[in-house]
Structure formats: structure tokens, C-alpha cells
Amino acid sequence: MNRLVILDGVQLPTQSGEVVVTARELGIVLGDDNPASFDRLGYALEGCDSVVVACAASRRGQWSHALKSAAVDVEIVSPELDQFEALAIGNFDGRRTLQVSARPLNVRDRLLKRALDLVVASTALLILSPVMLAVTIAIMVDSGGPVLFRQQRVGRNNRMFNLLKFRSFAHASADPTGMRSASRTDERMTRVGKFIRRTSLDELPQLINVILGHMSVVGPRPHALGSTAENDVFWKIDNRYFHRHAVKPGMTGLAQIRGFRGATVHRHDLTNRLQSDLEYLCGWTIWRDLKIIVATFGVILHPNAF
């Protein structure tokens, strides 16, 4: 594509090989609808497929008007829009709007994903019910108290829900906010708790969360509200953190099969996961969910599972 960059009183970083000219060099005077100026502009655009104009905000309307008749694609640089990370231009009651976000899954995809969740979760519950019963009995014999641990997590649309897990800590040591991450030598863990965390069996009650619609089988893992890395809560480390909540949280996800799991000691422990979560939001397909589910079996026993 042959692109022309026109600079009118401002500077703009450009890539090597691009044709860059100034409005002064073109001899263009805007605002008076002078045919001679339009002729010079048309001559400059000969052989071009697109033109990009960088100018002062007060002159953007004039450039827009002048280039409406150009038989090329035209873009005008508006640096102040960078903060919005706009995706497209929309229309509301005749007024121009900026589309700053788009739902990751359309209605068809959401129905397809929900059907997959129900099939996988109900089948897994049926097959694994003897295992879950055995874990229940083991917890009751080992430490007594409640079998399930409930903790508030952030779900789709930033709505809170109660995540279910088999209790792996002593009942008196329960941490409802998740401010203290579990460690390999955590004294709060019971004997059974160490085993079910190491084998990820403590996560099985989340199949109920999936059936109830709080979670999906595949998606970004839901974090506890008090989760921190280097003493900062997650959303203060990266302002894109809440973007991951555009879909339901999952029992497993892209970050998990890449090995990003366990305690978040350092800031990069979060940013690595977040990058994978945001990547998952782009271009969802049911085939990728199926691949992630299959790949999860290879990381159930993981060095960072404790």
C-alpha cells in the first residue's frame, strides 16, 4: 500500500520508507475552498492508496473537508484518543461515538460455550463423584469442620460470587480475603489439604460453580479480592487487570497451561498471567477451549501446585 503522510504544523514519528511531506511543501492553503489548492492536493495524492494527516486540533475539520473528495483512504491523527484505546467509530442519535470495547463472545458463542460447560461439568461430576466423596470423608476424618471453603471472587462483569473449594486449611486459619497466598510450607494446611492442593483435587467443587453459571470450565482464573504481588493488590499493578473480567472466570485457562500458577510473589507473576488472560479474550473459539481442557491434564501435577 502506498501511503502519504502530511504534516501540518506538527511532528509525527514515522516508519522508514514512508513518504512524508508538509502542507507548506505542497503549497496547500485550507479554508478558502480554492480550486488551485485542491488541484495541488489531488496531484500529491496521485498513486497513493491512503493518506494520514497530522495537524493541530483546530485544523482537523478543514483537512477532513478537503479530503472528502479524495479517492483514497484518509485518516487524521488524534493523539488525545490514545487514552481511550478506541476500536471503532459509532453513532448514537446522529452523534459520533467512540467504541472503546467489544464483547469477546457474541450471543451464539456464549450459547456454545455454555453448552460446553454444562456437558463437561455434569459429565465430570458424574465420573468424579466417588473421588469427591472420598475427599469429603478424608477431610472430615482428618480435621473435622466444614468440608467446603467459600471465598468471594470477582467474576464476569466484575460481579462477586462465592467460589467453592474443598477446604485445605485448618478451619480456624481460613482467610476469606485471600490476602495471604499459600506457600509450599504453609503451616495452615492440613495433611489432607497438602495432598488435595498438590493434585488440584481441591478445585473439583468448582464444577458446581460452572453448573450454576458463576464460572466456565475455561477462562481467566478468579482471584481473591485481597490477592497481592509485592504488597500491591492486582489492579494497582496493571490498570488492564479488570479487563479480564469480560468473560466468566474458569477452572483452567491459557495462563494455567502455560505454567503461570501458584503464589504471586513478584509483580511479573501477575503480569504473565494477565497477558495470557487478555490473549484468551481475543478471537474465542470452542476449539481453543477444547485444546485448553485437554492440555490441562498435563499440568494438574505442577511444581507450583501447593
Short mmCIF file of C-alpha atoms in Angstrom, two decimals:
data_model
loop_
_atom_site.label_atom_id
_atom_site.label_comp_id
_atom_site.label_asym_id
_atom_site.label_seq_id
_atom_site.Cartn_x
_atom_site.Cartn_y
_atom_site.Cartn_z
CA MET A 1 0.00 0.00 0.00
CA ASN A 2 1.33 3.44 -0.95
CA ARG A 3 0.70 5.82 1.94
CA LEU A 4 1.35 9.54 2.11
CA VAL A 5 1.86 11.29 5.45
CA ILE A 6 1.07 15.01 5.53
CA LEU A 7 2.36 17.10 8.41
CA ASP A 8 0.66 20.43 9.03
CA GLY A 9 2.44 22.26 11.83
CA VAL A 10 3.09 19.19 13.99
CA GLN A 11 5.65 16.39 14.09
CA LEU A 12 4.79 12.70 13.89
CA PRO A 13 7.12 9.68 14.26
CA THR A 14 7.02 7.73 11.01
CA GLN A 15 8.36 4.43 9.76
CA SER A 16 11.26 4.28 7.35
CA GLY A 17 10.18 4.18 3.74
CA GLU A 18 7.02 6.23 4.23
CA VAL A 19 6.53 9.30 2.06
CA VAL A 20 6.31 12.32 4.37
CA VAL A 21 5.60 15.88 3.21
CA THR A 22 4.49 19.09 4.88
CA ALA A 23 1.48 21.17 3.92
CA ARG A 24 3.85 24.06 3.24
CA GLU A 25 5.83 21.95 0.75
CA LEU A 26 2.61 21.07 -1.04
CA GLY A 27 1.59 24.73 -1.19
CA ILE A 28 -1.82 23.91 0.22
CA VAL A 29 -3.90 26.65 1.86
CA LEU A 30 -7.00 25.32 3.59
CA GLY A 31 -10.21 27.09 4.45
CA ASP A 32 -10.97 29.01 1.28
CA ASP A 33 -12.06 26.10 -0.97
CA ASN A 34 -9.58 27.32 -3.55
CA PRO A 35 -9.63 25.01 -6.62
CA ALA A 36 -5.89 25.56 -7.03
CA SER A 37 -5.23 24.15 -3.55
CA PHE A 38 -7.47 21.17 -4.25
CA ASP A 39 -5.61 20.60 -7.52
CA ARG A 40 -2.24 20.60 -5.76
CA LEU A 41 -3.60 18.23 -3.12
CA GLY A 42 -5.00 15.90 -5.80
CA TYR A 43 -1.65 15.93 -7.59
CA ALA A 44 0.15 14.97 -4.35
CA LEU A 45 -2.23 12.05 -3.86
CA GLU A 46 -1.62 10.56 -7.33
CA GLY A 47 -0.52 6.94 -6.93
CA CYS A 48 -1.45 6.84 -3.23
CA ASP A 49 -3.83 4.37 -1.64
CA SER A 50 -4.11 6.19 1.68
CA VAL A 51 -3.18 9.43 3.37
CA VAL A 52 -2.54 10.23 7.02
CA VAL A 53 -2.72 13.83 8.22
CA ALA A 54 -1.20 15.13 11.45
CA CYS A 55 -2.27 18.65 12.27
CA ALA A 56 -3.43 20.90 15.09
CA ALA A 57 -6.85 20.09 16.53
CA SER A 58 -8.25 23.38 15.20
CA ARG A 59 -7.42 22.37 11.61
CA ARG A 60 -8.70 18.78 11.59
CA GLY A 61 -12.16 19.81 10.38
CA GLN A 62 -10.63 21.67 7.43
CA TRP A 63 -8.46 18.72 6.45
CA SER A 64 -11.43 16.39 6.78
CA HIS A 65 -13.46 18.63 4.47
CA ALA A 66 -10.63 18.95 1.94
CA LEU A 67 -10.03 15.21 1.73
CA LYS A 68 -13.66 14.06 1.49
CA SER A 69 -13.37 14.12 -2.30
CA ALA A 70 -10.04 12.27 -2.38
CA ALA A 71 -10.32 8.82 -3.91
CA VAL A 72 -8.11 7.33 -1.20
CA ASP A 73 -8.45 6.14 2.39
CA VAL A 74 -8.00 9.10 4.73
CA GLU A 75 -7.05 9.12 8.42
CA ILE A 76 -6.46 12.10 10.70
CA VAL A 77 -4.25 11.62 13.74
CA SER A 78 -5.94 12.50 17.06
CA PRO A 79 -3.42 11.83 19.86
CA GLU A 80 -5.93 12.58 22.62
CA LEU A 81 -7.88 9.47 21.58
CA ASP A 82 -5.00 7.20 22.59
CA GLN A 83 -6.19 7.17 26.20
CA PHE A 84 -9.49 5.59 25.12
CA GLU A 85 -7.91 2.74 23.12
CA ALA A 86 -10.83 3.16 20.73
CA LEU A 87 -11.80 0.25 18.49
CA ALA A 88 -14.14 1.97 16.06
CA ILE A 89 -16.37 4.98 15.40
CA GLY A 90 -20.06 4.53 16.16
CA ASN A 91 -23.27 6.55 16.02
CA PHE A 92 -25.78 7.42 18.72
CA ASP A 93 -28.79 9.55 17.76
CA GLY A 94 -26.79 11.18 14.99
CA ARG A 95 -23.80 11.85 17.22
CA ARG A 96 -20.40 10.29 16.61
CA THR A 97 -19.19 7.98 19.36
CA LEU A 98 -16.05 6.01 20.10
CA GLN A 99 -16.39 2.28 20.57
CA VAL A 100 -13.88 1.56 23.32
CA SER A 101 -14.77 -2.07 23.99
CA ALA A 102 -16.42 -5.04 22.29
CA ARG A 103 -17.87 -8.12 23.92
CA PRO A 104 -15.46 -11.04 23.49
CA LEU A 105 -18.26 -13.51 22.72
CA ASN A 106 -21.39 -12.88 20.68
CA VAL A 107 -24.72 -14.48 21.59
CA ARG A 108 -24.04 -17.59 19.52
CA ASP A 109 -20.59 -18.07 21.06
CA ARG A 110 -21.94 -17.59 24.59
CA LEU A 111 -24.59 -20.25 24.00
CA LEU A 112 -21.99 -22.59 22.53
CA LYS A 113 -19.63 -22.04 25.44
CA ARG A 114 -22.43 -22.53 27.96
CA ALA A 115 -23.41 -25.81 26.31
CA LEU A 116 -19.80 -26.99 26.50
CA ASP A 117 -19.64 -26.00 30.18
CA LEU A 118 -22.77 -27.94 31.06
CA VAL A 119 -21.68 -31.06 29.18
CA VAL A 120 -18.14 -31.08 30.61
CA ALA A 121 -19.10 -30.12 34.18
CA SER A 122 -22.02 -32.53 34.52
CA THR A 123 -20.02 -35.39 32.99
CA ALA A 124 -17.05 -34.66 35.25
CA LEU A 125 -19.28 -34.52 38.33
CA LEU A 126 -20.77 -37.88 37.45
CA ILE A 127 -17.41 -39.54 36.81
CA LEU A 128 -15.57 -37.91 39.71
CA SER A 129 -18.31 -38.20 42.35
CA PRO A 130 -16.58 -41.20 44.03
CA VAL A 131 -13.35 -39.19 44.23
CA MET A 132 -15.18 -36.17 45.66
CA LEU A 133 -16.91 -38.40 48.21
CA ALA A 134 -13.54 -39.85 49.24
CA VAL A 135 -12.06 -36.35 49.65
CA THR A 136 -15.09 -35.31 51.71
CA ILE A 137 -14.65 -38.25 54.09
CA ALA A 138 -10.89 -37.67 54.32
CA ILE A 139 -11.36 -34.02 55.30
CA MET A 140 -13.96 -34.89 57.94
CA VAL A 141 -11.72 -37.59 59.46
CA ASP A 142 -8.52 -35.53 59.26
CA SER A 143 -9.61 -32.17 60.64
CA GLY A 144 -13.38 -32.07 61.12
CA GLY A 145 -15.24 -28.84 60.47
CA PRO A 146 -16.72 -27.73 57.15
CA VAL A 147 -15.75 -29.72 54.08
CA LEU A 148 -16.16 -26.83 51.65
CA PHE A 149 -14.41 -23.48 51.72
CA ARG A 150 -16.26 -20.49 50.28
CA GLN A 151 -14.48 -17.33 49.25
CA GLN A 152 -15.65 -14.25 47.37
CA ARG A 153 -14.06 -13.91 43.96
CA VAL A 154 -14.56 -11.50 41.07
CA GLY A 155 -16.49 -12.90 38.11
CA ARG A 156 -17.85 -11.73 34.78
CA ASN A 157 -18.73 -8.02 34.61
CA ASN A 158 -16.81 -7.61 37.91
CA ARG A 159 -19.66 -9.25 39.83
CA MET A 160 -18.81 -11.07 43.06
CA PHE A 161 -19.60 -14.73 43.59
CA ASN A 162 -18.76 -17.40 46.15
CA LEU A 163 -16.13 -19.77 44.79
CA LEU A 164 -16.22 -23.31 46.17
CA LYS A 165 -13.18 -25.40 47.07
CA PHE A 166 -12.50 -28.37 49.26
CA ARG A 167 -11.11 -26.97 52.50
CA SER A 168 -7.36 -27.50 52.68
CA PHE A 169 -6.56 -25.24 55.65
CA ALA A 170 -7.40 -25.71 59.29
CA HIS A 171 -10.86 -24.22 59.81
CA ALA A 172 -9.57 -21.61 62.26
CA SER A 173 -6.97 -20.44 59.73
CA ALA A 174 -9.40 -19.68 56.91
CA ASP A 175 -8.58 -16.49 55.00
CA PRO A 176 -11.79 -15.07 53.48
CA THR A 177 -9.99 -12.25 51.64
CA GLY A 178 -7.04 -14.22 50.26
CA MET A 179 -4.53 -11.57 51.34
CA ARG A 180 -2.02 -14.25 52.27
CA SER A 181 -1.07 -16.58 49.43
CA ALA A 182 -0.49 -20.23 50.21
CA SER A 183 3.14 -21.33 50.28
CA ARG A 184 4.74 -24.73 49.95
CA THR A 185 5.44 -24.94 53.70
CA ASP A 186 2.26 -23.17 54.82
CA GLU A 187 1.50 -24.25 58.39
CA ARG A 188 -2.20 -23.60 57.85
CA MET A 189 -2.54 -26.63 55.56
CA THR A 190 -3.91 -29.88 56.93
CA ARG A 191 -2.43 -33.25 55.98
CA VAL A 192 -5.25 -33.93 53.55
CA GLY A 193 -5.07 -30.31 52.41
CA LYS A 194 -1.49 -30.70 51.24
CA PHE A 195 -2.43 -33.69 49.11
CA ILE A 196 -5.55 -32.23 47.52
CA ARG A 197 -3.80 -28.96 46.70
CA ARG A 198 -0.82 -30.75 45.17
CA THR A 199 -3.15 -32.82 42.98
CA SER A 200 -5.63 -29.96 42.32
CA LEU A 201 -8.44 -32.06 43.81
CA ASP A 202 -9.37 -29.09 45.99
CA GLU A 203 -10.70 -27.35 42.85
CA LEU A 204 -13.33 -30.01 41.99
CA PRO A 205 -16.26 -28.29 43.79
CA GLN A 206 -15.95 -25.52 41.21
CA LEU A 207 -17.75 -27.86 38.85
CA ILE A 208 -20.81 -26.80 40.85
CA ASN A 209 -19.91 -23.15 40.21
CA VAL A 210 -19.80 -23.95 36.49
CA ILE A 211 -23.23 -25.61 36.50
CA LEU A 212 -24.68 -22.68 38.47
CA GLY A 213 -23.32 -20.30 35.83
CA HIS A 214 -20.84 -18.47 38.06
CA MET A 215 -17.87 -19.89 36.20
CA SER A 216 -16.87 -21.55 32.95
CA VAL A 217 -14.66 -24.59 32.51
CA VAL A 218 -12.16 -22.42 30.62
CA GLY A 219 -11.46 -18.77 31.35
CA PRO A 220 -9.25 -16.49 33.43
CA ARG A 221 -8.82 -17.89 36.94
CA PRO A 222 -10.83 -15.89 39.52
CA HIS A 223 -8.66 -14.18 42.10
CA ALA A 224 -9.42 -13.42 45.73
CA LEU A 225 -10.15 -9.77 46.45
CA GLY A 226 -7.09 -9.39 48.66
CA SER A 227 -4.61 -11.03 46.28
CA THR A 228 -1.33 -9.13 46.11
CA ALA A 229 2.07 -9.19 44.45
CA GLU A 230 4.91 -7.32 46.15
CA ASN A 231 2.32 -5.92 48.60
CA ASP A 232 0.21 -4.29 45.88
CA VAL A 233 -3.29 -5.51 45.03
CA PHE A 234 -3.52 -6.78 41.49
CA TRP A 235 -5.48 -3.92 39.94
CA LYS A 236 -2.85 -1.40 41.10
CA ILE A 237 -0.09 -3.32 39.33
CA ASP A 238 -1.67 -3.15 35.87
CA ASN A 239 -4.66 -0.97 35.02
CA ARG A 240 -5.80 -3.58 32.46
CA TYR A 241 -6.47 -6.05 35.27
CA PHE A 242 -10.26 -5.64 35.30
CA HIS A 243 -10.41 -6.18 31.51
CA ARG A 244 -10.01 -9.91 32.14
CA HIS A 245 -13.48 -9.95 33.72
CA ALA A 246 -15.21 -9.51 30.35
CA VAL A 247 -15.81 -13.29 30.35
CA LYS A 248 -16.70 -15.78 33.06
CA PRO A 249 -13.76 -16.97 35.14
CA GLY A 250 -12.63 -20.52 34.52
CA MET A 251 -11.44 -23.62 36.32
CA THR A 252 -8.49 -23.63 33.95
CA GLY A 253 -7.17 -21.23 31.37
CA LEU A 254 -4.45 -20.24 28.97
CA ALA A 255 -2.25 -18.95 31.80
CA GLN A 256 -2.52 -22.21 33.72
CA ILE A 257 -1.47 -24.48 30.86
CA ARG A 258 1.50 -22.16 30.28
CA GLY A 259 2.63 -22.79 33.84
CA PHE A 260 1.60 -19.43 35.32
CA ARG A 261 0.07 -20.61 38.58
CA GLY A 262 0.89 -20.73 42.27
CA ALA A 263 1.76 -17.85 44.57
CA THR A 264 2.10 -14.33 43.15
CA VAL A 265 5.26 -13.26 44.92
CA HIS A 266 6.54 -10.87 42.27
CA ARG A 267 4.74 -8.41 40.02
CA HIS A 268 5.68 -10.39 36.92
CA ASP A 269 3.83 -13.38 38.40
CA LEU A 270 0.66 -11.38 37.82
CA THR A 271 1.59 -9.69 34.54
CA ASN A 272 2.45 -13.03 32.91
CA ARG A 273 -0.98 -14.39 33.83
CA LEU A 274 -2.76 -11.20 32.86
CA GLN A 275 -1.16 -11.19 29.42
CA SER A 276 -2.38 -14.75 28.82
CA ASP A 277 -5.86 -13.88 30.12
CA LEU A 278 -6.16 -10.89 27.78
CA GLU A 279 -4.91 -13.01 24.90
CA TYR A 280 -7.66 -15.52 25.66
CA LEU A 281 -10.30 -12.79 25.24
CA CYS A 282 -9.26 -12.23 21.62
CA GLY A 283 -10.76 -14.47 18.97
CA TRP A 284 -12.55 -17.05 21.14
CA THR A 285 -13.31 -20.41 19.54
CA ILE A 286 -14.74 -23.59 21.02
CA TRP A 287 -11.77 -25.48 19.57
CA ARG A 288 -9.33 -23.46 21.65
CA ASP A 289 -11.38 -24.19 24.78
CA LEU A 290 -11.23 -27.90 23.98
CA LYS A 291 -7.46 -27.70 23.44
CA ILE A 292 -7.02 -25.95 26.80
CA ILE A 293 -9.14 -28.59 28.55
CA VAL A 294 -7.01 -31.38 27.06
CA ALA A 295 -3.75 -29.55 27.85
CA THR A 296 -4.86 -29.10 31.47
CA PHE A 297 -4.46 -32.83 32.13
CA GLY A 298 -0.73 -32.38 31.54
CA VAL A 299 -0.33 -29.70 34.22
CA ILE A 300 -2.59 -30.98 37.01
CA LEU A 301 0.52 -32.15 38.86
CA HIS A 302 2.61 -28.99 38.69
CA PRO A 303 5.60 -27.80 40.78
CA ASN A 304 3.67 -24.62 41.64
CA ALA A 305 0.59 -26.53 42.83
CA PHE A 306 0.64 -26.28 46.62
#
